[in-house]
Amino acid sequence: MNETIGNKITLDLSKITNLPVFKDKIIAKSKTKRDLKINKNLDLTNRLLRDLYLTVGDGSFYKGVYLSNINYRIHKSFIKTFTEYFNIKKNEFVTSLSVNNNFSKDDIKKSRLFWIKTLNLDKIDRFYLTNFNTYICGDVKVIYDNKQLSILLNNIIFHVNNLIYKNKLNKEQLCFILDVVLNAEGSASIDNERCCLHKIVISFNNHNIAEKELFFQILDKLNLSSLVEIKQENKYKISRWYNHYKFIKVFVENK
């Protein structure tokens, strides 16, 4: 199912999906757009792990793939990864922009131009006004619809989760995934009086036992689980200076 060469892990996608295979390609068919021809052998690079799990945290694989985030760098990385690994052309992504109802016409224009320029887009495909608070430049989703791609991505995530449980990923790979968990589900609070980090918190869905356990497994494989307290039954909390030091040290040691 997967081949490990040194620290490199390559998945044979034909073994984890029922999608058709032609020569060395997996075919994700679509009734409305171009079929995707994806390399059968998928290298689990750090960048791919990061962007897959970003989408787990801040997106969805429900009927294709989408990512919602206010950080344009994350969107740029997501687009680059999915064009490179999953045969999606950049102009095939759909972009959706939401802004608060209180935005002026000038604010809306600036918001559109900001995302078009920073993501190098031709246009914003969908535009929505919302009662919810949004980022100063609005909130963007980058979307690609293909149900068969959705099936494939869910199978990849399921398989990588199993690799985590079986301790088959090295610490550097785990750090890339934990970095994503912190981006999507984490927060840090500052002690203003002492001008220092007060606590790090990772939130999880208390009704999603698999998510809670996955986060714990990642921390445990990095020898960080002993630093963690469970707070309010739906948060992992890391507090105290020495625990912060040990937590950050793991990232430094793993590049």
Short mmCIF file of C-alpha atoms in Angstrom, two decimals:
data_model
loop_
_atom_site.label_atom_id
_atom_site.label_comp_id
_atom_site.label_asym_id
_atom_site.label_seq_id
_atom_site.Cartn_x
_atom_site.Cartn_y
_atom_site.Cartn_z
CA MET A 1 0.00 0.00 0.00
CA ASN A 2 2.89 2.36 0.69
CA GLU A 3 6.63 2.17 0.15
CA THR A 4 9.09 3.78 2.53
CA ILE A 5 12.54 4.76 1.28
CA GLY A 6 14.48 6.40 4.10
CA ASN A 7 12.07 9.03 5.42
CA LYS A 8 10.18 9.19 2.12
CA ILE A 9 6.73 7.60 1.98
CA THR A 10 5.04 6.95 -1.36
CA LEU A 11 1.38 5.89 -1.50
CA ASP A 12 0.12 3.62 -4.25
CA LEU A 13 -3.28 5.28 -4.75
CA SER A 14 -4.60 2.33 -6.74
CA LYS A 15 -4.51 0.30 -3.49
CA ILE A 16 -6.60 2.75 -1.44
CA THR A 17 -9.33 3.69 -3.92
CA ASN A 18 -11.69 2.08 -6.43
CA LEU A 19 -11.27 4.90 -8.94
CA PRO A 20 -10.22 3.76 -12.44
CA VAL A 21 -6.54 3.46 -13.26
CA PHE A 22 -5.01 4.02 -16.70
CA LYS A 23 -1.30 3.23 -16.96
CA ASP A 24 0.31 5.22 -14.13
CA LYS A 25 -2.65 7.57 -13.52
CA ILE A 26 -5.73 7.54 -11.26
CA ILE A 27 -8.71 9.01 -13.13
CA ALA A 28 -11.11 11.23 -11.15
CA LYS A 29 -13.97 11.60 -13.60
CA SER A 30 -16.42 14.50 -13.75
CA LYS A 31 -19.70 14.98 -15.60
CA THR A 32 -19.27 18.75 -15.88
CA LYS A 33 -15.55 19.36 -16.37
CA ARG A 34 -12.24 17.83 -17.38
CA ASP A 35 -11.32 14.44 -15.87
CA LEU A 36 -8.34 14.66 -13.53
CA LYS A 37 -5.39 12.38 -14.26
CA ILE A 38 -3.46 12.00 -11.00
CA ASN A 39 -0.15 10.20 -10.57
CA LYS A 40 -0.81 6.76 -9.12
CA ASN A 41 2.27 6.95 -6.90
CA LEU A 42 1.91 9.88 -4.51
CA ASP A 43 4.91 11.12 -2.51
CA LEU A 44 3.90 12.30 0.95
CA THR A 45 6.07 15.41 1.02
CA ASN A 46 5.95 17.79 3.97
CA ARG A 47 4.21 20.40 1.82
CA LEU A 48 1.55 17.93 0.73
CA LEU A 49 0.94 16.82 4.33
CA ARG A 50 0.65 20.44 5.44
CA ASP A 51 -1.84 21.46 2.76
CA LEU A 52 -3.94 18.28 3.05
CA TYR A 53 -4.37 18.79 6.78
CA LEU A 54 -4.95 22.53 6.36
CA THR A 55 -7.95 21.50 4.32
CA VAL A 56 -9.06 19.07 7.04
CA GLY A 57 -8.98 21.94 9.54
CA ASP A 58 -10.18 24.90 7.45
CA GLY A 59 -11.95 23.31 4.52
CA SER A 60 -13.85 20.28 3.31
CA PHE A 61 -13.61 17.23 1.06
CA TYR A 62 -17.41 16.90 0.86
CA LYS A 63 -17.94 17.10 -2.93
CA GLY A 64 -14.49 18.06 -4.09
CA VAL A 65 -12.16 20.27 -2.09
CA TYR A 66 -12.27 23.79 -0.70
CA LEU A 67 -10.19 25.87 1.67
CA SER A 68 -11.42 28.85 3.68
CA ASN A 69 -8.82 31.05 5.36
CA ILE A 70 -7.96 34.73 5.79
CA ASN A 71 -4.22 34.18 5.16
CA TYR A 72 -3.39 34.67 1.48
CA ARG A 73 -0.11 32.73 1.86
CA ILE A 74 -2.08 29.63 2.88
CA HIS A 75 -4.31 29.95 -0.19
CA LYS A 76 -1.28 30.36 -2.47
CA SER A 77 0.31 27.24 -1.03
CA PHE A 78 -2.97 25.30 -1.30
CA ILE A 79 -3.40 26.24 -4.99
CA LYS A 80 0.23 25.38 -5.77
CA THR A 81 0.01 21.98 -4.06
CA PHE A 82 -3.28 20.92 -5.62
CA THR A 83 -2.21 21.97 -9.11
CA GLU A 84 1.05 20.05 -8.74
CA TYR A 85 -0.22 16.86 -7.10
CA PHE A 86 -3.81 16.53 -8.31
CA ASN A 87 -3.69 17.82 -11.89
CA ILE A 88 -6.02 20.80 -11.27
CA LYS A 89 -5.25 23.82 -13.43
CA LYS A 90 -5.08 27.14 -11.62
CA ASN A 91 -7.86 28.69 -13.72
CA GLU A 92 -10.17 25.79 -12.80
CA PHE A 93 -10.43 26.83 -9.15
CA VAL A 94 -13.49 28.89 -8.17
CA THR A 95 -13.00 31.75 -5.71
CA SER A 96 -15.74 32.91 -3.36
CA LEU A 97 -15.47 36.19 -1.43
CA SER A 98 -17.64 37.13 1.58
CA VAL A 99 -17.62 40.59 3.16
CA ASN A 100 -19.55 42.11 6.03
CA ASN A 101 -22.72 44.08 5.21
CA ASN A 102 -21.11 47.20 6.66
CA PHE A 103 -18.39 47.28 3.99
CA SER A 104 -18.61 50.41 1.83
CA LYS A 105 -18.45 50.18 -1.96
CA ASP A 106 -14.85 51.34 -1.74
CA ASP A 107 -14.06 48.64 0.88
CA ILE A 108 -15.59 45.98 -1.37
CA LYS A 109 -13.57 47.19 -4.35
CA LYS A 110 -10.35 47.12 -2.31
CA SER A 111 -11.21 43.64 -1.03
CA ARG A 112 -11.74 42.28 -4.54
CA LEU A 113 -8.52 43.86 -5.81
CA PHE A 114 -6.53 42.57 -2.83
CA TRP A 115 -7.45 38.92 -3.44
CA ILE A 116 -7.20 39.16 -7.23
CA LYS A 117 -3.72 40.64 -6.96
CA THR A 118 -2.30 38.48 -4.16
CA LEU A 119 -3.65 35.18 -5.58
CA ASN A 120 -2.98 36.23 -9.18
CA LEU A 121 -6.59 35.67 -10.24
CA ASP A 122 -8.48 36.83 -13.30
CA LYS A 123 -11.58 37.57 -11.23
CA ILE A 124 -13.59 36.72 -8.11
CA ASP A 125 -16.18 34.15 -9.22
CA ARG A 126 -18.70 34.46 -6.38
CA PHE A 127 -19.44 37.36 -4.07
CA TYR A 128 -21.57 37.42 -0.88
CA LEU A 129 -22.60 39.95 1.75
CA THR A 130 -22.90 38.54 5.27
CA ASN A 131 -23.98 39.62 8.76
CA PHE A 132 -20.95 37.83 10.23
CA ASN A 133 -17.74 39.68 10.97
CA THR A 134 -15.13 39.17 8.26
CA TYR A 135 -11.45 39.91 7.80
CA ILE A 136 -10.63 43.51 6.82
CA CYS A 137 -10.21 42.33 3.21
CA GLY A 138 -13.08 39.84 3.39
CA ASP A 139 -13.00 36.05 3.71
CA VAL A 140 -12.11 33.88 0.73
CA LYS A 141 -12.82 30.27 -0.21
CA VAL A 142 -10.89 28.52 -2.96
CA ILE A 143 -13.03 25.71 -4.41
CA TYR A 144 -12.74 22.82 -6.84
CA ASP A 145 -15.75 20.52 -7.27
CA ASN A 146 -15.21 16.87 -8.20
CA LYS A 147 -16.89 14.12 -6.17
CA GLN A 148 -14.40 11.46 -7.22
CA LEU A 149 -11.52 13.69 -6.11
CA SER A 150 -13.35 14.01 -2.79
CA ILE A 151 -13.41 10.21 -2.42
CA LEU A 152 -9.70 9.99 -3.21
CA LEU A 153 -8.71 12.75 -0.77
CA ASN A 154 -10.76 11.24 2.06
CA ASN A 155 -9.05 7.89 1.45
CA ILE A 156 -5.61 9.53 1.50
CA ILE A 157 -6.37 11.29 4.80
CA PHE A 158 -7.73 8.06 6.30
CA HIS A 159 -4.55 6.24 5.27
CA VAL A 160 -2.22 8.95 6.58
CA ASN A 161 -4.14 8.97 9.88
CA ASN A 162 -3.41 5.25 10.14
CA LEU A 163 0.28 5.93 9.49
CA ILE A 164 0.21 8.39 12.40
CA TYR A 165 -1.42 5.85 14.72
CA LYS A 166 1.12 3.18 13.68
CA ASN A 167 4.03 5.59 14.24
CA LYS A 168 5.11 5.42 10.58
CA LEU A 169 5.69 9.18 10.14
CA ASN A 170 8.90 10.78 11.33
CA LYS A 171 8.93 13.75 13.71
CA GLU A 172 9.52 16.31 10.98
CA GLN A 173 6.42 15.08 9.10
CA LEU A 174 4.41 15.14 12.33
CA CYS A 175 5.57 18.71 13.04
CA PHE A 176 4.24 19.85 9.67
CA ILE A 177 0.85 18.34 10.52
CA LEU A 178 0.85 19.76 14.07
CA ASP A 179 1.73 23.20 12.64
CA VAL A 180 -1.42 22.94 10.55
CA VAL A 181 -3.51 21.86 13.54
CA LEU A 182 -2.27 24.95 15.38
CA ASN A 183 -3.12 27.18 12.39
CA ALA A 184 -6.62 25.74 12.03
CA GLU A 185 -7.63 24.86 15.60
CA GLY A 186 -5.05 26.49 17.83
CA SER A 187 -4.71 29.75 19.72
CA ALA A 188 -2.12 31.43 21.91
CA SER A 189 -2.84 33.89 24.70
CA ILE A 190 -0.34 36.45 25.96
CA ASP A 191 0.30 37.49 29.56
CA ASN A 192 0.33 41.26 29.08
CA GLU A 193 1.77 42.00 32.52
CA ARG A 194 4.78 39.72 32.04
CA CYS A 195 4.96 40.23 28.26
CA CYS A 196 5.17 36.51 27.62
CA LEU A 197 3.24 33.54 26.29
CA HIS A 198 0.53 32.52 28.76
CA LYS A 199 -0.90 29.36 27.19
CA ILE A 200 -1.30 27.43 23.95
CA VAL A 201 -4.70 25.85 23.28
CA ILE A 202 -5.79 23.31 20.65
CA SER A 203 -9.56 23.04 20.28
CA PHE A 204 -11.37 19.94 19.05
CA ASN A 205 -14.95 18.96 18.34
CA ASN A 206 -16.11 17.19 21.50
CA HIS A 207 -18.60 15.17 19.44
CA ASN A 208 -15.82 14.01 17.09
CA ILE A 209 -13.89 11.38 19.06
CA ALA A 210 -11.67 10.64 16.05
CA GLU A 211 -10.51 14.28 15.84
CA LYS A 212 -9.78 14.44 19.57
CA GLU A 213 -7.80 11.18 19.43
CA LEU A 214 -5.91 12.17 16.27
CA PHE A 215 -4.72 15.43 17.84
CA PHE A 216 -3.63 13.53 20.95
CA GLN A 217 -1.79 10.92 18.89
CA ILE A 218 0.18 13.60 17.03
CA LEU A 219 1.18 15.20 20.34
CA ASP A 220 2.02 11.80 21.82
CA LYS A 221 4.24 10.73 18.91
CA LEU A 222 6.17 13.99 19.39
CA ASN A 223 6.52 13.25 23.14
CA LEU A 224 4.35 16.27 23.96
CA SER A 225 1.26 14.59 25.40
CA SER A 226 2.63 14.76 28.97
CA LEU A 227 2.54 18.59 28.69
CA VAL A 228 -1.16 18.69 27.87
CA GLU A 229 -4.13 19.30 30.13
CA ILE A 230 -7.72 18.88 28.94
CA LYS A 231 -9.67 22.08 29.53
CA GLN A 232 -13.46 22.42 29.35
CA GLU A 233 -13.57 18.93 27.79
CA ASN A 234 -12.95 20.27 24.28
CA LYS A 235 -9.50 21.85 24.49
CA TYR A 236 -5.94 20.66 24.93
CA LYS A 237 -4.06 23.28 26.97
CA ILE A 238 -0.31 23.74 27.36
CA SER A 239 0.73 26.24 30.02
CA ARG A 240 3.82 27.18 32.09
CA TRP A 241 7.12 28.41 30.75
CA TYR A 242 9.02 25.10 30.74
CA ASN A 243 6.22 23.32 28.89
CA HIS A 244 6.15 26.09 26.28
CA TYR A 245 9.91 25.74 25.89
CA LYS A 246 9.66 21.95 25.35
CA PHE A 247 6.78 22.43 22.91
CA ILE A 248 8.60 25.00 20.77
CA LYS A 249 11.89 23.09 20.98
CA VAL A 250 10.34 20.15 19.09
CA PHE A 251 9.61 22.42 16.10
CA VAL A 252 13.13 23.88 16.15
CA GLU A 253 14.71 20.43 16.28
CA ASN A 254 12.64 19.32 13.29
CA LYS A 255 13.29 22.31 11.01
#
